[in-house]
PDB file of C-alpha atoms in Angstrom:
ATOM      1  CA  UNK L  23      26.376 -35.615 -12.626  1.00  0.00           C
ATOM      2  CA  UNK L  24      29.616 -33.650 -12.492  1.00  0.00           C
ATOM      3  CA  UNK L  25      31.875 -34.884  -9.694  1.00  0.00           C
ATOM      4  CA  UNK L  26      31.210 -32.182  -7.071  1.00  0.00           C
ATOM      5  CA  UNK L  27      27.402 -32.464  -7.452  1.00  0.00           C
ATOM      6  CA  UNK L  28      27.073 -36.267  -7.304  1.00  0.00           C
ATOM      7  CA  UNK L  29      24.348 -37.018  -4.743  1.00  0.00           C
ATOM      8  CA  UNK L  30      25.093 -39.202  -1.749  1.00  0.00           C
ATOM      9  CA  UNK L  31      24.006 -42.796  -2.409  1.00  0.00           C
ATOM     10  CA  UNK L  32      21.536 -42.693   0.518  1.00  0.00           C
ATOM     11  CA  UNK L  33      20.176 -39.231  -0.354  1.00  0.00           C
ATOM     12  CA  UNK L  34      17.215 -40.509  -2.380  1.00  0.00           C
ATOM     13  CA  UNK L  35      15.218 -41.666   0.688  1.00  0.00           C
ATOM     14  CA  UNK L  36      15.257 -38.149   2.140  1.00  0.00           C
ATOM     15  CA  UNK L  37      14.229 -36.747  -1.244  1.00  0.00           C
ATOM     16  CA  UNK L  38      11.297 -39.147  -1.405  1.00  0.00           C
ATOM     17  CA  UNK L  39      10.253 -38.138   2.107  1.00  0.00           C
ATOM     18  CA  UNK L  40      10.354 -34.503   1.021  1.00  0.00           C
ATOM     19  CA  UNK L  41       8.125 -35.325  -1.975  1.00  0.00           C
ATOM     20  CA  UNK L  42       5.702 -37.135   0.340  1.00  0.00           C
ATOM     21  CA  UNK L  43       5.517 -34.076   2.644  1.00  0.00           C
ATOM     22  CA  UNK L  44       4.905 -31.832  -0.333  1.00  0.00           C
ATOM     23  CA  UNK L  45       2.146 -34.152  -1.563  1.00  0.00           C
ATOM     24  CA  UNK L  46       0.536 -34.122   1.893  1.00  0.00           C
ATOM     25  CA  UNK L  47       0.615 -30.295   1.922  1.00  0.00           C
ATOM     26  CA  UNK L  48      -0.927 -30.191  -1.559  1.00  0.00           C
ATOM     27  CA  UNK L  49      -3.728 -32.482  -0.381  1.00  0.00           C
ATOM     28  CA  UNK L  50      -4.322 -30.274   2.668  1.00  0.00           C
ATOM     29  CA  UNK L  51      -4.528 -27.189   0.423  1.00  0.00           C
ATOM     30  CA  UNK L  52      -6.989 -28.973  -1.879  1.00  0.00           C
ATOM     31  CA  UNK L  53      -9.202 -29.887   1.091  1.00  0.00           C
ATOM     32  CA  UNK L  54      -9.080 -26.331   2.420  1.00  0.00           C
ATOM     33  CA  UNK L  55     -10.075 -24.940  -0.991  1.00  0.00           C
ATOM     34  CA  UNK L  56     -12.928 -27.456  -1.167  1.00  0.00           C
ATOM     35  CA  UNK L  57     -14.145 -26.387   2.295  1.00  0.00           C
ATOM     36  CA  UNK L  58     -13.949 -22.718   1.328  1.00  0.00           C
ATOM     37  CA  UNK L  59     -15.941 -23.340  -1.857  1.00  0.00           C
ATOM     38  CA  UNK L  60     -18.575 -25.288   0.097  1.00  0.00           C
ATOM     39  CA  UNK L  61     -18.866 -22.494   2.696  1.00  0.00           C
ATOM     40  CA  UNK L  62     -19.207 -19.872  -0.029  1.00  0.00           C
ATOM     41  CA  UNK L  63     -21.912 -21.894  -1.816  1.00  0.00           C
ATOM     42  CA  UNK L  64     -23.827 -22.293   1.460  1.00  0.00           C
ATOM     43  CA  UNK L  65     -23.531 -18.575   2.183  1.00  0.00           C
ATOM     44  CA  UNK L  66     -24.782 -17.714  -1.324  1.00  0.00           C
ATOM     45  CA  UNK L  67     -27.685 -20.146  -0.959  1.00  0.00           C
ATOM     46  CA  UNK L  68     -28.621 -18.597   2.399  1.00  0.00           C
ATOM     47  CA  UNK L  69     -28.448 -15.090   0.880  1.00  0.00           C
ATOM     48  CA  UNK L  70     -30.629 -16.215  -2.031  1.00  0.00           C
ATOM     49  CA  UNK L  71     -33.204 -17.625   0.415  1.00  0.00           C
ATOM     50  CA  UNK L  72     -33.174 -14.368   2.361  1.00  0.00           C
ATOM     51  CA  UNK L  73     -33.552 -12.373  -0.870  1.00  0.00           C
ATOM     52  CA  UNK L  74     -36.818 -14.199  -1.596  1.00  0.00           C
ATOM     53  CA  UNK L  75     -38.350 -12.100   1.159  1.00  0.00           C
ATOM     54  CA  UNK L  76     -40.234  -9.223  -0.535  1.00  0.00           C
ATOM     55  CA  UNK L  77     -39.038  -6.430   1.788  1.00  0.00           C
ATOM     56  CA  UNK L  78     -35.422  -7.462   1.261  1.00  0.00           C
ATOM     57  CA  UNK L  79     -36.061  -7.513  -2.487  1.00  0.00           C
ATOM     58  CA  UNK L  80     -37.222  -3.897  -2.223  1.00  0.00           C
ATOM     59  CA  UNK L  81     -34.062  -2.965  -0.281  1.00  0.00           C
ATOM     60  CA  UNK L  82     -31.960  -4.704  -2.933  1.00  0.00           C
ATOM     61  CA  UNK L  83     -33.670  -2.613  -5.615  1.00  0.00           C
ATOM     62  CA  UNK L  84     -32.852   0.561  -3.654  1.00  0.00           C
ATOM     63  CA  UNK L  85     -29.252  -0.572  -3.303  1.00  0.00           C
ATOM     64  CA  UNK L  86     -29.073  -1.087  -7.078  1.00  0.00           C
ATOM     65  CA  UNK L  87     -30.356   2.454  -7.596  1.00  0.00           C
ATOM     66  CA  UNK L  88     -27.658   3.818  -5.263  1.00  0.00           C
ATOM     67  CA  UNK L  89     -25.046   1.821  -7.145  1.00  0.00           C
ATOM     68  CA  UNK L  90     -26.223   3.336 -10.441  1.00  0.00           C
ATOM     69  CA  UNK L  91     -25.991   6.818  -8.927  1.00  0.00           C
ATOM     70  CA  UNK L  92     -22.444   6.220  -7.698  1.00  0.00           C
ATOM     71  CA  UNK L  93     -21.512   4.812 -11.118  1.00  0.00           C
ATOM     72  CA  UNK L  94     -22.536   8.097 -12.786  1.00  0.00           C
ATOM     73  CA  UNK L  95     -19.589   9.797 -11.036  1.00  0.00           C
ATOM     74  CA  UNK L  96     -16.639   9.349 -13.364  1.00  0.00           C
ATOM     75  CA  UNK L  97     -13.957   7.163 -11.733  1.00  0.00           C
ATOM     76  CA  UNK L  98     -11.173   8.771 -13.805  1.00  0.00           C
ATOM     77  CA  UNK L  99     -11.744  12.154 -12.184  1.00  0.00           C
ATOM     78  CA  UNK L 100     -11.803  10.623  -8.721  1.00  0.00           C
ATOM     79  CA  UNK L 101      -8.520   8.840  -9.407  1.00  0.00           C
ATOM     80  CA  UNK L 102      -6.979  12.052 -10.731  1.00  0.00           C
ATOM     81  CA  UNK L 103      -7.979  14.013  -7.631  1.00  0.00           C
ATOM     82  CA  UNK L 104      -6.669  11.385  -5.243  1.00  0.00           C
ATOM     83  CA  UNK L 105      -3.377  11.341  -7.162  1.00  0.00           C
ATOM     84  CA  UNK L 106      -3.126  15.109  -6.896  1.00  0.00           C
ATOM     85  CA  UNK L 107      -3.814  14.886  -3.168  1.00  0.00           C
ATOM     86  CA  UNK L 108      -1.052  12.283  -2.830  1.00  0.00           C
ATOM     87  CA  UNK L 109       1.390  14.550  -4.628  1.00  0.00           C
ATOM     88  CA  UNK L 110       0.598  17.519  -2.410  1.00  0.00           C
ATOM     89  CA  UNK L 111       0.934  15.375   0.715  1.00  0.00           C
ATOM     90  CA  UNK L 112       4.302  14.020  -0.421  1.00  0.00           C
ATOM     91  CA  UNK L 113       6.090  17.322   0.279  1.00  0.00           C
ATOM     92  CA  UNK L 114       6.951  17.446   3.953  1.00  0.00           C
ATOM     93  CA  UNK L 115       5.692  20.266   6.147  1.00  0.00           C
ATOM     94  CA  UNK L 116       9.208  21.723   6.440  1.00  0.00           C
ATOM     95  CA  UNK L 117       9.675  22.054   2.673  1.00  0.00           C
ATOM     96  CA  UNK L 118       6.186  23.354   1.862  1.00  0.00           C
ATOM     97  CA  UNK L 119       7.021  27.027   2.438  1.00  0.00           C
ATOM     98  CA  UNK L 120      10.101  26.944   0.204  1.00  0.00           C
ATOM     99  CA  UNK L 121       9.496  28.213  -3.304  1.00  0.00           C
ATOM    100  CA  UNK L 122       9.907  25.800  -6.215  1.00  0.00           C
ATOM    101  CA  UNK L 123      11.811  28.324  -8.339  1.00  0.00           C
ATOM    102  CA  UNK L 124      15.247  27.130  -9.539  1.00  0.00           C
ATOM    103  CA  UNK L 125      17.082  29.704  -7.351  1.00  0.00           C
ATOM    104  CA  UNK L 126      14.941  30.599  -4.352  1.00  0.00           C
ATOM    105  CA  UNK L 127      15.650  34.003  -2.865  1.00  0.00           C
ATOM    106  CA  UNK L 128      17.833  34.221   0.201  1.00  0.00           C
ATOM    107  CA  UNK L 129      15.919  33.101   3.264  1.00  0.00           C
ATOM    108  CA  UNK L 130      15.431  35.661   6.006  1.00  0.00           C
ATOM    109  CA  UNK L 131      16.957  33.322   8.605  1.00  0.00           C
ATOM    110  CA  UNK L 132      20.260  33.209   6.671  1.00  0.00           C
ATOM    111  CA  UNK L 133      20.222  36.994   6.362  1.00  0.00           C
ATOM    112  CA  UNK L 134      19.671  37.360  10.106  1.00  0.00           C
ATOM    113  CA  UNK L 135      22.523  34.954  10.806  1.00  0.00           C
ATOM    114  CA  UNK L 136      24.889  36.917   8.563  1.00  0.00           C
ATOM    115  CA  UNK L 137      23.845  40.193  10.227  1.00  0.00           C
ATOM    116  CA  UNK L 138      24.407  38.752  13.699  1.00  0.00           C
ATOM    117  CA  UNK L 139      27.789  37.270  12.749  1.00  0.00           C
ATOM    118  CA  UNK L 140      29.391  40.394  11.242  1.00  0.00           C
ATOM    119  CA  UNK L 141      29.286  42.627  14.327  1.00  0.00           C
ATOM    120  CA  UNK L 142      30.725  39.812  16.437  1.00  0.00           C
ATOM    121  CA  UNK L 143      33.695  39.591  14.076  1.00  0.00           C
ATOM    122  CA  UNK L 144      34.231  43.336  14.433  1.00  0.00           C
ATOM    123  CA  UNK L 145      34.152  43.042  18.224  1.00  0.00           C
ATOM    124  CA  UNK L 146      36.707  40.226  18.085  1.00  0.00           C
ATOM    125  CA  UNK L 147      38.993  42.389  15.942  1.00  0.00           C
ATOM    126  CA  UNK L 148      38.634  45.295  18.379  1.00  0.00           C
ATOM    127  CA  UNK L 149      39.500  43.005  21.292  1.00  0.00           C
ATOM    128  CA  UNK L 150      42.563  41.695  19.403  1.00  0.00           C
ATOM    129  CA  UNK L 151      43.875  45.240  18.931  1.00  0.00           C
TER     130      UNK L 151
END
């Protein structure tokens, strides 16, 4: 160790405690994963048992047919459309009316403002005289 980083002689006990805590947490995680796996297996087993029922088997077959139908729709096109929708939504309501041309024509509001300002200036000049 370089001088400034030399650990305190009693530091190792705390480090070991930290390791022990970490080990305990790891064990807890392992147990939780085990429980989750067990629950999932039980759920799957229950579903399998339920599927043995003939009417449910028929429903499952129908579901498969629906899935096949939905698969026939091309996912690329769907993705493309959703992307286009996102793009159109990204422009805020305020900016939608503005044209995308490099130099948009003068907006009517600005023109009105200029028109309203000029006569006022003239009046001011007349008052000054």
